[in-house]
Tab-separated table of C-alpha atoms in Angstrom:
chain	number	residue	atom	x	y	z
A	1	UNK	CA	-24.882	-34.821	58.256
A	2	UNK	CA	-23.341	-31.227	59.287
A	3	UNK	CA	-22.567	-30.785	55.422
A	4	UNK	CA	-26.043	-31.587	54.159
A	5	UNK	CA	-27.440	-29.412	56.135
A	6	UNK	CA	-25.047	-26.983	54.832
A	7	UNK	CA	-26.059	-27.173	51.714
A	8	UNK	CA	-27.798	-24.330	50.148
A	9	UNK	CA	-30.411	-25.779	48.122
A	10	UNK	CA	-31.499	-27.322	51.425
A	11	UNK	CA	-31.670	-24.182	53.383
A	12	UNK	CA	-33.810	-22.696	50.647
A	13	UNK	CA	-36.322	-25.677	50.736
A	14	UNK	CA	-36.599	-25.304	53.935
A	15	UNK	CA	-37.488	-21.462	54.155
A	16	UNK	CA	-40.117	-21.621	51.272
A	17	UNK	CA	-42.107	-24.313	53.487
A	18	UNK	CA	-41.614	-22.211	56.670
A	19	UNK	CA	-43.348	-19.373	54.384
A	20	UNK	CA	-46.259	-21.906	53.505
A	21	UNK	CA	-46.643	-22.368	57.142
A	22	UNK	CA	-46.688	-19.514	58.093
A	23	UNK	CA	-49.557	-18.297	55.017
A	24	UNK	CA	-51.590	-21.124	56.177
A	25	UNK	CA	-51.582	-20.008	60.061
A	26	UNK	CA	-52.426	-16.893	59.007
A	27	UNK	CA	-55.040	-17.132	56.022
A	28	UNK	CA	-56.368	-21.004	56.360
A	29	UNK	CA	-55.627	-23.881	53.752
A	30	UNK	CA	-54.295	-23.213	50.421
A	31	UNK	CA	-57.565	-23.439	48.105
A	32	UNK	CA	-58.231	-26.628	45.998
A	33	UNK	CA	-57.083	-25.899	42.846
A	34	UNK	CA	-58.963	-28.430	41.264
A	35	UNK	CA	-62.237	-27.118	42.232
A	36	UNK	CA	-65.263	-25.976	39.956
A	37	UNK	CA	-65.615	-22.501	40.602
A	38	UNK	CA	-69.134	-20.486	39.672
A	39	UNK	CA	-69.050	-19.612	35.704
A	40	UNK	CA	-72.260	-18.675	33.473
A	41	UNK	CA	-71.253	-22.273	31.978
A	42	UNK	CA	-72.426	-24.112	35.195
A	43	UNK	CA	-76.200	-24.129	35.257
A	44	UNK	CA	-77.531	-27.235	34.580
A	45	UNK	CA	-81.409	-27.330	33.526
A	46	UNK	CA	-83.875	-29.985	33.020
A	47	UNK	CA	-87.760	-30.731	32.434
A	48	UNK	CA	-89.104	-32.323	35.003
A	49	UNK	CA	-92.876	-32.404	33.859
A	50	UNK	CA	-95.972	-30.747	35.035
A	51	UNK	CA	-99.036	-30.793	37.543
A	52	UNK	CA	-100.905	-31.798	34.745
A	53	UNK	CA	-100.456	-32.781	31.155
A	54	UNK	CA	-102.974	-31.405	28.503
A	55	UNK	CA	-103.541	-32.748	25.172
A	56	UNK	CA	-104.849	-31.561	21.609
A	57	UNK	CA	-107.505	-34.170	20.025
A	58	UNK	CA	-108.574	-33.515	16.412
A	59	UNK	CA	-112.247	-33.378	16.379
A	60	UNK	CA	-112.260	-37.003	14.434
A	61	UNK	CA	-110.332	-39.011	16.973
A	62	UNK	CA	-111.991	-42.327	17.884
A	63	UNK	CA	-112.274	-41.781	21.796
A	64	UNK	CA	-113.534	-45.058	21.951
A	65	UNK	CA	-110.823	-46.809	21.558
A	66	UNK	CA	-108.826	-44.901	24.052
A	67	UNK	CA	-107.776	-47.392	27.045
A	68	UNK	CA	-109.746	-47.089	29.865
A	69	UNK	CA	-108.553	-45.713	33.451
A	70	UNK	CA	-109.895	-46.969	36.964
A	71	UNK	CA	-107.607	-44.897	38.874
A	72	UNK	CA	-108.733	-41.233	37.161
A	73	UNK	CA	-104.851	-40.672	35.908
A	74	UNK	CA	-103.615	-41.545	32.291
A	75	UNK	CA	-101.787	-44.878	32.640
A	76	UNK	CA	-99.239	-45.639	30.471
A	77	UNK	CA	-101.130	-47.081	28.022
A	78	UNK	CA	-103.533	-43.842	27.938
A	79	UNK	CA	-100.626	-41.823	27.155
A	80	UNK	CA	-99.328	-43.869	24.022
A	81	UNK	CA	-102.284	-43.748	22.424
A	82	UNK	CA	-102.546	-39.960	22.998
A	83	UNK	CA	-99.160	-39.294	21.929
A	84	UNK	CA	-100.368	-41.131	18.689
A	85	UNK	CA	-103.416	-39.093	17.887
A	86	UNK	CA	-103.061	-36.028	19.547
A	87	UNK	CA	-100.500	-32.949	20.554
A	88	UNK	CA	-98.913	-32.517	23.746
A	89	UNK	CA	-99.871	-28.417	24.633
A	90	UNK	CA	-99.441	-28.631	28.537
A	91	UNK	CA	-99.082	-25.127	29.621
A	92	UNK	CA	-97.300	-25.449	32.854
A	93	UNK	CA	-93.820	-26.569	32.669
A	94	UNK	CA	-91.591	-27.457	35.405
A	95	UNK	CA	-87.723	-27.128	35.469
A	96	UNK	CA	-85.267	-28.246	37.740
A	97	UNK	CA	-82.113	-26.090	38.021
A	98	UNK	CA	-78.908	-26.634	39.856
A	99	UNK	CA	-75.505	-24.799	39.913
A	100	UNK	CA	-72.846	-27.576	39.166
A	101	UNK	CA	-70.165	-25.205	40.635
A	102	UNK	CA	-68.095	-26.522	43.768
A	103	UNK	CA	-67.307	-23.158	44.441
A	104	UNK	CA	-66.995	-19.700	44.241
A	105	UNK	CA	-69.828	-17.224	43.467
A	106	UNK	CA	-73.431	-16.923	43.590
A	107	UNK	CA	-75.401	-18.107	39.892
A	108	UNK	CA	-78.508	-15.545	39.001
A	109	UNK	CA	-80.933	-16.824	36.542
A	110	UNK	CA	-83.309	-13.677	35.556
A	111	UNK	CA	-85.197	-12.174	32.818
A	112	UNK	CA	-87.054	-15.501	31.392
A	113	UNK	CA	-88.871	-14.605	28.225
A	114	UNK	CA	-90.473	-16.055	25.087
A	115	UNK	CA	-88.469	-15.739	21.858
A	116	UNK	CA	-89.053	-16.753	18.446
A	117	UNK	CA	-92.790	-16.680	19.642
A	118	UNK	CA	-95.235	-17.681	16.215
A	119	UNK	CA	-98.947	-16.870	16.162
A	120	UNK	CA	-100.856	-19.841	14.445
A	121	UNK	CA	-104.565	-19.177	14.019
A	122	UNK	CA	-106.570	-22.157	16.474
A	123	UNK	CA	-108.061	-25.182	15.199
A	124	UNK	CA	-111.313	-27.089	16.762
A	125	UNK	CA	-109.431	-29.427	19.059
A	126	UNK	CA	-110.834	-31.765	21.985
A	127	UNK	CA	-109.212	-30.378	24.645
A	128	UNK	CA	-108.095	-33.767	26.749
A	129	UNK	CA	-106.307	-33.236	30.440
A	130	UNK	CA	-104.232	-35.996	32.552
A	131	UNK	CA	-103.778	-35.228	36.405
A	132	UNK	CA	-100.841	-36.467	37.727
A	133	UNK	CA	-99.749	-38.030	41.173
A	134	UNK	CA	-96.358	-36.028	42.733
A	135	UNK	CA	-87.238	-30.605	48.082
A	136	UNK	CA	-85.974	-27.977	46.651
A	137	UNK	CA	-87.457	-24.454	46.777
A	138	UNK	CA	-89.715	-23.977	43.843
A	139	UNK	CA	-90.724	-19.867	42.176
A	140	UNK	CA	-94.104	-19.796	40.109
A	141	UNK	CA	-93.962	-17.702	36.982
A	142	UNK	CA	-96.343	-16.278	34.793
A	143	UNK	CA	-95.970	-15.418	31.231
A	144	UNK	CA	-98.228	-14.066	28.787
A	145	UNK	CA	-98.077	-14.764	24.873
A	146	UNK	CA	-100.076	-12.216	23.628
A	147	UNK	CA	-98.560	-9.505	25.119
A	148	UNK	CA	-95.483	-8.967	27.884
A	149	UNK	CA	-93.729	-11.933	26.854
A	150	UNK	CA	-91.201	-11.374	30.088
A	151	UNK	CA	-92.250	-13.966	33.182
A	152	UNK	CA	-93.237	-12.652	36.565
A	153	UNK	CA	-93.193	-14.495	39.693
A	154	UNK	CA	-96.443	-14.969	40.965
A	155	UNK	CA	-96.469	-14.215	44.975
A	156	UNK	CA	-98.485	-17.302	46.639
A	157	UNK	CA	-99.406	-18.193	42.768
A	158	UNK	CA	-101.287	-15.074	42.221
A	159	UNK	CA	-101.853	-13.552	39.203
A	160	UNK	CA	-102.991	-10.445	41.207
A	161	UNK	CA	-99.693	-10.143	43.339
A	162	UNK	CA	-96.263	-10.313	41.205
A	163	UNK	CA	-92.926	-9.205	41.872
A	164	UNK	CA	-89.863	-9.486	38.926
A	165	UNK	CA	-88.414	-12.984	38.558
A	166	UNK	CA	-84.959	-13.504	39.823
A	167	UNK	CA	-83.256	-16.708	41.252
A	168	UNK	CA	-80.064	-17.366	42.979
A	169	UNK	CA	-78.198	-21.193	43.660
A	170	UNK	CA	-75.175	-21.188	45.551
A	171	UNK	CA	-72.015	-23.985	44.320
A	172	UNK	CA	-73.955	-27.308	44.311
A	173	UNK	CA	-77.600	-25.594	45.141
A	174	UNK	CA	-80.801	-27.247	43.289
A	175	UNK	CA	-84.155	-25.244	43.070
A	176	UNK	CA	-87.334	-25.454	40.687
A	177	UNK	CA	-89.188	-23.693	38.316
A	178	UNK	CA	-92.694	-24.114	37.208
A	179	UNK	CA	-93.903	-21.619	34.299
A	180	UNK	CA	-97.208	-21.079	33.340
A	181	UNK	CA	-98.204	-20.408	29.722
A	182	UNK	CA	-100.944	-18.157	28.989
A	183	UNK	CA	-103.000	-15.900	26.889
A	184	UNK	CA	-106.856	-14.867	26.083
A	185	UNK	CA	-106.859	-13.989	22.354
A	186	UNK	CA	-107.704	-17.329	21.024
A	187	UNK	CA	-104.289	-18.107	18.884
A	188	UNK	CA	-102.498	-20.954	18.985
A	189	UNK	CA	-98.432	-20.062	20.071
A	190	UNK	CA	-95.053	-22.227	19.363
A	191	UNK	CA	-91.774	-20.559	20.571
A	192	UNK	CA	-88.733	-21.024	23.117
A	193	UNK	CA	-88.366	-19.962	26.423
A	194	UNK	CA	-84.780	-18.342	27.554
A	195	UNK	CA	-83.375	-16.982	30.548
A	196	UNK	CA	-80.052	-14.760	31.541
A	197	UNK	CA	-77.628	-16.694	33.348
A	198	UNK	CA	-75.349	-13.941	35.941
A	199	UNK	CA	-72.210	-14.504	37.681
A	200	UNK	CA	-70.586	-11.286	38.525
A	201	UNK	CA	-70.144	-9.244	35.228
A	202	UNK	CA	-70.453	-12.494	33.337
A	203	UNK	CA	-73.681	-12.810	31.608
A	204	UNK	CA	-75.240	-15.531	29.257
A	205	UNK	CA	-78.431	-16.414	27.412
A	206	UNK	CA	-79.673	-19.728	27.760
A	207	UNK	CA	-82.615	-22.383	25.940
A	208	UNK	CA	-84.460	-23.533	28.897
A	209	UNK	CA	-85.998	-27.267	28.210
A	210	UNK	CA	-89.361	-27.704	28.225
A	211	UNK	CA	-91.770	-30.678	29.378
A	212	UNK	CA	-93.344	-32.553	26.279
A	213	UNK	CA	-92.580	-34.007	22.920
A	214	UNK	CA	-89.996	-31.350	21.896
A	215	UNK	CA	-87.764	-30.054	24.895
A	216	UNK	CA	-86.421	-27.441	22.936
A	217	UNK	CA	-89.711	-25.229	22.281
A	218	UNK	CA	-93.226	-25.202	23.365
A	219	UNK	CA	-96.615	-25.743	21.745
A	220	UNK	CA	-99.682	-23.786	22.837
A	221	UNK	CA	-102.744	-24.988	20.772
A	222	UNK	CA	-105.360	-22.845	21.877
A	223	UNK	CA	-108.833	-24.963	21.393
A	224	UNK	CA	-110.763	-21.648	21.194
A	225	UNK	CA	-114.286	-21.556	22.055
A	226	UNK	CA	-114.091	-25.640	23.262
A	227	UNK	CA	-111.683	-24.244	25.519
A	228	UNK	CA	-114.691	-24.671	27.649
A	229	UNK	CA	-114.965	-28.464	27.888
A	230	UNK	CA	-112.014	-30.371	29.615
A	231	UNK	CA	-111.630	-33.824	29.400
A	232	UNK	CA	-110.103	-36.110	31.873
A	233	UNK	CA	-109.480	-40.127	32.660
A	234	UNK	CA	-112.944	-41.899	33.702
A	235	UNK	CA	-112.448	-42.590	37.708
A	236	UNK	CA	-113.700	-46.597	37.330
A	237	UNK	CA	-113.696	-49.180	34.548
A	238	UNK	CA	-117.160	-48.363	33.950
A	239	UNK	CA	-116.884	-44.964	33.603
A	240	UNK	CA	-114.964	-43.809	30.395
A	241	UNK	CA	-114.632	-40.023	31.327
A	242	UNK	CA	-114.843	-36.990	33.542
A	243	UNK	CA	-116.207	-33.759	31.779
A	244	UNK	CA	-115.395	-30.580	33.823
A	245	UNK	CA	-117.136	-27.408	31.539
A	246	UNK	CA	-117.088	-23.750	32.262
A	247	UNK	CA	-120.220	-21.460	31.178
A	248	UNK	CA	-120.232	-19.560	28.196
A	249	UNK	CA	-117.363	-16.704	27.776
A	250	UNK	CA	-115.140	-18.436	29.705
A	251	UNK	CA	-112.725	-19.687	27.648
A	252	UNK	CA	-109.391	-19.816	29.246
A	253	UNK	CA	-107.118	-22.342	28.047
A	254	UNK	CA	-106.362	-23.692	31.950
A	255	UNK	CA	-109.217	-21.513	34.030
A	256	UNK	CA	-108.774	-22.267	37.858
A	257	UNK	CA	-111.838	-24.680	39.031
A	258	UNK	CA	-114.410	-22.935	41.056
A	259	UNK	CA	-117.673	-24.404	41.721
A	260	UNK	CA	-119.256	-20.916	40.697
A	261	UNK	CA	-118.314	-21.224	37.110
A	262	UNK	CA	-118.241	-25.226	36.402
A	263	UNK	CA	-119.973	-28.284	36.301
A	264	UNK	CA	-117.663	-31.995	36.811
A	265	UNK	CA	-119.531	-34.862	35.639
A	266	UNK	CA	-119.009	-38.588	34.174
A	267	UNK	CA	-119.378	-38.987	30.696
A	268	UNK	CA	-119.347	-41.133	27.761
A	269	UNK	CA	-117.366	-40.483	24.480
A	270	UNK	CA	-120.949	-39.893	23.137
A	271	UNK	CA	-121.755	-37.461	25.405
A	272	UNK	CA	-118.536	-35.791	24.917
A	273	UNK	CA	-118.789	-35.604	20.992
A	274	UNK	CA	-122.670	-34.029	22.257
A	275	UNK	CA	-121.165	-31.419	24.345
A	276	UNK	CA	-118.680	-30.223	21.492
A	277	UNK	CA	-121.722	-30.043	19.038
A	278	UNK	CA	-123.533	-27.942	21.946
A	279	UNK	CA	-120.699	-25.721	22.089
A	280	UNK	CA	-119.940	-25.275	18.357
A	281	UNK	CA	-123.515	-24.197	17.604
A	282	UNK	CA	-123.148	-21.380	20.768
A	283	UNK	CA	-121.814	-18.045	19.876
Protein backbone atom coordinates (compact mmCIF):
# COMPACT_ATOMS: atom_id res chain seq x y z
CA UNK A 1 0.00 0.00 0.00
CA UNK A 2 2.98 2.46 1.19
CA UNK A 3 4.42 2.00 -2.48
CA UNK A 4 1.24 2.87 -4.34
CA UNK A 5 0.87 5.67 -2.72
CA UNK A 6 4.32 6.43 -3.63
CA UNK A 7 3.81 6.39 -6.87
CA UNK A 8 4.00 9.52 -8.82
CA UNK A 9 1.33 9.31 -11.25
CA UNK A 10 -0.85 8.91 -8.16
CA UNK A 11 0.31 11.94 -6.36
CA UNK A 12 -0.36 13.95 -9.49
CA UNK A 13 -4.02 12.63 -9.77
CA UNK A 14 -4.53 13.46 -6.69
CA UNK A 15 -3.37 17.24 -6.75
CA UNK A 16 -5.27 18.06 -10.07
CA UNK A 17 -8.64 16.98 -8.18
CA UNK A 18 -7.62 18.93 -5.02
CA UNK A 19 -7.33 21.96 -7.67
CA UNK A 20 -10.96 21.10 -9.00
CA UNK A 21 -12.04 21.33 -5.48
CA UNK A 22 -10.77 23.92 -4.64
CA UNK A 23 -12.15 26.02 -8.23
CA UNK A 24 -15.48 24.72 -7.38
CA UNK A 25 -15.47 26.14 -3.59
CA UNK A 26 -14.46 29.12 -4.88
CA UNK A 27 -16.37 29.85 -8.29
CA UNK A 28 -19.51 27.20 -8.08
CA UNK A 29 -19.96 24.05 -10.42
CA UNK A 30 -18.01 23.57 -13.47
CA UNK A 31 -20.57 24.71 -16.34
CA UNK A 32 -22.45 22.04 -18.43
CA UNK A 33 -20.65 21.73 -21.34
CA UNK A 34 -23.30 20.28 -23.17
CA UNK A 35 -25.56 23.14 -22.86
CA UNK A 36 -27.23 25.35 -25.69
CA UNK A 37 -25.86 28.59 -25.22
CA UNK A 38 -27.70 31.96 -26.84
CA UNK A 39 -26.61 32.20 -30.75
CA UNK A 40 -28.55 34.32 -33.56
CA UNK A 41 -29.30 30.54 -34.74
CA UNK A 42 -31.69 29.92 -31.74
CA UNK A 43 -34.92 31.77 -32.37
CA UNK A 44 -37.52 29.67 -33.19
CA UNK A 45 -40.72 31.38 -34.94
CA UNK A 46 -44.08 30.24 -35.81
CA UNK A 47 -47.68 31.44 -37.08
CA UNK A 48 -50.00 31.04 -34.75
CA UNK A 49 -53.08 32.69 -36.57
CA UNK A 50 -55.05 35.79 -36.04
CA UNK A 51 -58.04 37.56 -34.14
CA UNK A 52 -59.73 37.28 -37.20
CA UNK A 53 -59.33 35.78 -40.61
CA UNK A 54 -60.39 37.89 -43.72
CA UNK A 55 -61.08 36.62 -47.06
CA UNK A 56 -61.07 37.86 -50.84
CA UNK A 57 -64.43 36.74 -52.80
CA UNK A 58 -64.48 37.40 -56.57
CA UNK A 59 -67.53 39.32 -57.28
CA UNK A 60 -69.10 35.97 -59.09
CA UNK A 61 -68.84 33.59 -56.18
CA UNK A 62 -72.06 31.66 -55.49
CA UNK A 63 -72.59 32.74 -51.71
CA UNK A 64 -75.34 30.55 -51.69
CA UNK A 65 -73.86 27.66 -51.53
CA UNK A 66 -71.56 28.62 -48.77
CA UNK A 67 -72.36 26.31 -45.56
CA UNK A 68 -74.29 27.87 -43.16
CA UNK A 69 -73.09 28.90 -39.46
CA UNK A 70 -75.37 28.90 -36.22
CA UNK A 71 -72.66 29.78 -33.98
CA UNK A 72 -71.51 33.29 -35.98
CA UNK A 73 -67.75 31.71 -36.52
CA UNK A 74 -66.62 29.92 -39.82
CA UNK A 75 -66.80 26.19 -39.04
CA UNK A 76 -64.71 24.02 -40.67
CA UNK A 77 -66.69 23.42 -43.38
CA UNK A 78 -67.08 27.38 -44.01
CA UNK A 79 -63.48 27.60 -44.30
CA UNK A 80 -62.96 24.82 -47.08
CA UNK A 81 -65.18 26.19 -49.20
CA UNK A 82 -63.57 29.65 -48.80
CA UNK A 83 -60.20 28.43 -49.24
CA UNK A 84 -61.69 27.06 -52.59
CA UNK A 85 -63.13 30.22 -54.00
CA UNK A 86 -61.52 32.89 -52.40
CA UNK A 87 -57.93 34.40 -51.03
CA UNK A 88 -56.82 34.37 -47.62
CA UNK A 89 -55.69 38.48 -47.04
CA UNK A 90 -55.99 38.55 -43.12
CA UNK A 91 -54.07 41.52 -42.10
CA UNK A 92 -53.18 40.75 -38.58
CA UNK A 93 -50.76 38.05 -38.09
CA UNK A 94 -49.71 36.51 -34.96
CA UNK A 95 -46.26 34.89 -34.20
CA UNK A 96 -45.07 32.99 -31.48
CA UNK A 97 -41.34 33.33 -30.69
CA UNK A 98 -39.15 31.50 -28.28
CA UNK A 99 -35.34 31.41 -27.65
CA UNK A 100 -34.37 27.61 -27.81
CA UNK A 101 -31.10 28.51 -25.95
CA UNK A 102 -30.46 26.73 -22.45
CA UNK A 103 -28.19 29.32 -21.74
CA UNK A 104 -26.14 32.12 -21.99
CA UNK A 105 -27.19 35.56 -23.34
CA UNK A 106 -30.12 37.61 -23.89
CA UNK A 107 -31.86 37.12 -27.85
CA UNK A 108 -33.07 40.75 -29.38
CA UNK A 109 -35.43 40.56 -32.20
CA UNK A 110 -35.72 44.32 -33.70
CA UNK A 111 -36.17 46.22 -36.79
CA UNK A 112 -39.22 44.10 -38.43
CA UNK A 113 -39.86 45.39 -41.90
CA UNK A 114 -41.50 44.56 -45.24
CA UNK A 115 -39.17 43.46 -48.05
CA UNK A 116 -39.69 42.47 -51.48
CA UNK A 117 -43.01 44.51 -51.00
CA UNK A 118 -45.10 44.45 -54.78
CA UNK A 119 -47.84 46.97 -55.54
CA UNK A 120 -50.72 45.15 -57.49
CA UNK A 121 -53.47 47.50 -58.61
CA UNK A 122 -57.04 46.21 -56.48
CA UNK A 123 -59.66 44.18 -57.92
CA UNK A 124 -63.61 44.33 -56.93
CA UNK A 125 -63.52 41.66 -54.25
CA UNK A 126 -66.32 40.68 -51.56
CA UNK A 127 -64.62 41.39 -48.69
CA UNK A 128 -65.69 38.17 -46.32
CA UNK A 129 -64.43 38.19 -42.38
CA UNK A 130 -64.37 35.04 -39.84
CA UNK A 131 -64.15 35.93 -35.99
CA UNK A 132 -62.47 33.58 -34.12
CA UNK A 133 -62.83 32.10 -30.48
CA UNK A 134 -59.16 32.34 -28.39
CA UNK A 135 -49.43 33.16 -21.61
CA UNK A 136 -46.82 34.63 -22.87
CA UNK A 137 -46.31 38.41 -23.12
CA UNK A 138 -47.57 39.59 -26.43
CA UNK A 139 -46.11 43.43 -28.38
CA UNK A 140 -48.65 44.91 -31.04
CA UNK A 141 -47.02 46.27 -34.15
CA UNK A 142 -48.01 48.41 -36.78
CA UNK A 143 -46.74 48.55 -40.24
CA UNK A 144 -47.62 50.53 -43.09
CA UNK A 145 -47.29 49.39 -46.89
CA UNK A 146 -47.52 52.43 -48.56
CA UNK A 147 -45.07 54.19 -46.89
CA UNK A 148 -42.58 53.47 -43.63
CA UNK A 149 -42.44 49.93 -44.23
CA UNK A 150 -40.47 49.55 -40.60
CA UNK A 151 -43.12 48.20 -37.68
CA UNK A 152 -43.78 50.22 -34.57
CA UNK A 153 -45.13 48.98 -31.44
CA UNK A 154 -48.32 50.32 -30.77
CA UNK A 155 -48.54 51.46 -26.86
CA UNK A 156 -52.05 49.99 -25.50
CA UNK A 157 -52.73 49.22 -29.45
CA UNK A 158 -52.67 52.77 -30.43
CA UNK A 159 -51.95 54.00 -33.54
CA UNK A 160 -51.63 57.48 -31.88
CA UNK A 161 -48.98 56.37 -29.19
CA UNK A 162 -45.84 54.28 -30.64
CA UNK A 163 -42.54 53.67 -29.41
CA UNK A 164 -39.65 51.56 -31.73
CA UNK A 165 -40.14 47.79 -31.72
CA UNK A 166 -37.65 45.79 -29.82
CA UNK A 167 -38.02 42.36 -28.01
CA UNK A 168 -35.89 40.42 -25.70
CA UNK A 169 -36.34 36.29 -24.57
CA UNK A 170 -34.04 35.03 -22.16
CA UNK A 171 -32.59 30.91 -22.70
CA UNK A 172 -35.92 29.00 -22.97
CA UNK A 173 -38.27 32.38 -22.88
CA UNK A 174 -41.56 32.31 -25.24
CA UNK A 175 -43.37 35.66 -26.13
CA UNK A 176 -45.84 36.76 -29.05
CA UNK A 177 -46.18 38.91 -31.78
CA UNK A 178 -49.22 40.15 -33.50
CA UNK A 179 -48.56 42.55 -36.65
CA UNK A 180 -50.96 44.53 -38.22
CA UNK A 181 -50.95 45.17 -41.98
CA UNK A 182 -52.03 48.37 -43.27
CA UNK A 183 -52.34 51.08 -45.78
CA UNK A 184 -54.98 53.78 -47.32
CA UNK A 185 -54.00 54.09 -51.01
CA UNK A 186 -56.22 51.47 -52.37
CA UNK A 187 -53.40 48.86 -53.82
CA UNK A 188 -53.33 45.54 -53.30
CA UNK A 189 -49.58 44.43 -51.51
CA UNK A 190 -47.70 40.81 -51.52
CA UNK A 191 -44.24 40.78 -49.78
CA UNK A 192 -42.25 39.18 -46.70
CA UNK A 193 -41.88 40.31 -43.42
CA UNK A 194 -38.18 40.07 -41.70
CA UNK A 195 -36.72 40.91 -38.54
CA UNK A 196 -32.92 41.31 -37.02
CA UNK A 197 -32.09 38.66 -34.74
CA UNK A 198 -29.14 40.22 -31.85
CA UNK A 199 -27.00 38.39 -29.55
CA UNK A 200 -24.11 40.47 -28.52
CA UNK A 201 -22.23 41.62 -31.74
CA UNK A 202 -23.87 38.74 -33.55
CA UNK A 203 -26.52 39.85 -35.84
CA UNK A 204 -28.88 38.00 -38.35
CA UNK A 205 -31.78 38.59 -40.72
CA UNK A 206 -34.56 36.39 -40.51
CA UNK A 207 -38.15 35.33 -42.76
CA UNK A 208 -40.72 35.60 -40.16
CA UNK A 209 -43.82 33.06 -41.01
CA UNK A 210 -46.91 34.34 -41.60
CA UNK A 211 -50.62 33.10 -40.82
CA UNK A 212 -52.47 31.89 -44.10
CA UNK A 213 -52.07 29.86 -47.21
CA UNK A 214 -48.38 30.76 -47.82
CA UNK A 215 -46.26 31.13 -44.51
CA UNK A 216 -43.51 32.49 -46.26
CA UNK A 217 -45.09 35.94 -47.58
CA UNK A 218 -48.23 37.83 -47.16
CA UNK A 219 -51.15 38.84 -49.36
CA UNK A 220 -52.92 42.16 -48.91
CA UNK A 221 -55.84 42.39 -51.47
CA UNK A 222 -57.14 45.66 -50.93
CA UNK A 223 -61.09 45.49 -51.98
CA UNK A 224 -61.03 49.27 -52.63
CA UNK A 225 -64.10 51.19 -52.44
CA UNK A 226 -66.18 47.72 -51.10
CA UNK A 227 -63.75 48.00 -48.48
CA UNK A 228 -66.83 49.37 -46.93
CA UNK A 229 -69.01 46.27 -46.63
CA UNK A 230 -67.72 43.37 -44.33
CA UNK A 231 -69.11 40.18 -44.36
CA UNK A 232 -69.32 37.75 -41.59
CA UNK A 233 -70.94 34.08 -40.58
CA UNK A 234 -74.93 34.38 -40.14
CA UNK A 235 -75.44 34.02 -36.09
CA UNK A 236 -78.47 31.14 -36.57
CA UNK A 237 -79.38 28.58 -39.23
CA UNK A 238 -81.82 30.92 -40.48
CA UNK A 239 -79.82 33.67 -40.87
CA UNK A 240 -77.14 33.34 -43.70
CA UNK A 241 -75.08 36.55 -42.84
CA UNK A 242 -74.04 39.53 -40.79
CA UNK A 243 -73.31 42.78 -42.87
CA UNK A 244 -71.31 45.36 -40.81
CA UNK A 245 -70.85 48.68 -43.47
CA UNK A 246 -69.06 51.89 -42.86
CA UNK A 247 -70.41 55.28 -44.57
CA UNK A 248 -69.03 56.57 -47.56
CA UNK A 249 -65.09 57.57 -47.53
CA UNK A 250 -64.35 55.21 -45.18
CA UNK A 251 -62.63 52.70 -46.71
CA UNK A 252 -60.09 51.13 -44.53
CA UNK A 253 -59.27 47.69 -45.21
CA UNK A 254 -59.87 46.62 -41.19
CA UNK A 255 -61.49 50.15 -39.74
CA UNK A 256 -62.05 49.74 -35.88
CA UNK A 257 -66.04 49.31 -35.22
CA UNK A 258 -67.64 52.32 -33.75
CA UNK A 259 -71.25 52.74 -33.66
CA UNK A 260 -70.69 56.41 -35.06
CA UNK A 261 -69.53 55.25 -38.40
CA UNK A 262 -71.39 51.68 -38.96
CA UNK A 263 -74.39 49.89 -39.29
CA UNK A 264 -74.38 45.61 -38.25
CA UNK A 265 -77.25 43.92 -39.66
CA UNK A 266 -78.48 40.28 -40.89
CA UNK A 267 -78.50 39.70 -44.36
CA UNK A 268 -79.13 37.49 -47.18
CA UNK A 269 -76.65 36.68 -50.05
CA UNK A 270 -79.20 38.80 -52.05
CA UNK A 271 -78.98 41.56 -50.05
CA UNK A 272 -75.33 41.36 -49.98
CA UNK A 273 -74.89 41.18 -53.89
CA UNK A 274 -77.57 44.60 -53.41
CA UNK A 275 -75.27 46.35 -51.16
CA UNK A 276 -72.14 45.82 -53.54
CA UNK A 277 -74.28 47.18 -56.52
CA UNK A 278 -75.18 50.23 -54.06
CA UNK A 279 -71.67 50.77 -53.46
CA UNK A 280 -70.26 50.33 -57.00
CA UNK A 281 -72.65 52.93 -58.43
CA UNK A 282 -71.36 55.56 -55.34
CA UNK A 283 -68.41 57.67 -56.07
Amino acid sequence: MESFTKNPWFLLGGGVVAALALVAAITGPLPDLTEDKTSVTSLIAEPTGSPMSDWALPFDVPLDLMPRSASGYCEPETIEWLRRNGTEATPYHGISVRSAAEGGAMLSISNLRAVDVERLDPKPVIHFQCPSAGNAETAVLGLRLDRDRKAVELVDGSVDDTRPFAFNLEPGETGNLELRLDNEDGYSYTGRIVADVTVGKDKKTVSLPLSGDHAEKFDWVSPGKYARLIVQPGRTKDIQFTCEIYAPGFSRWRPVATSEFTDVFDCSHDRVRALLTEIGGSS
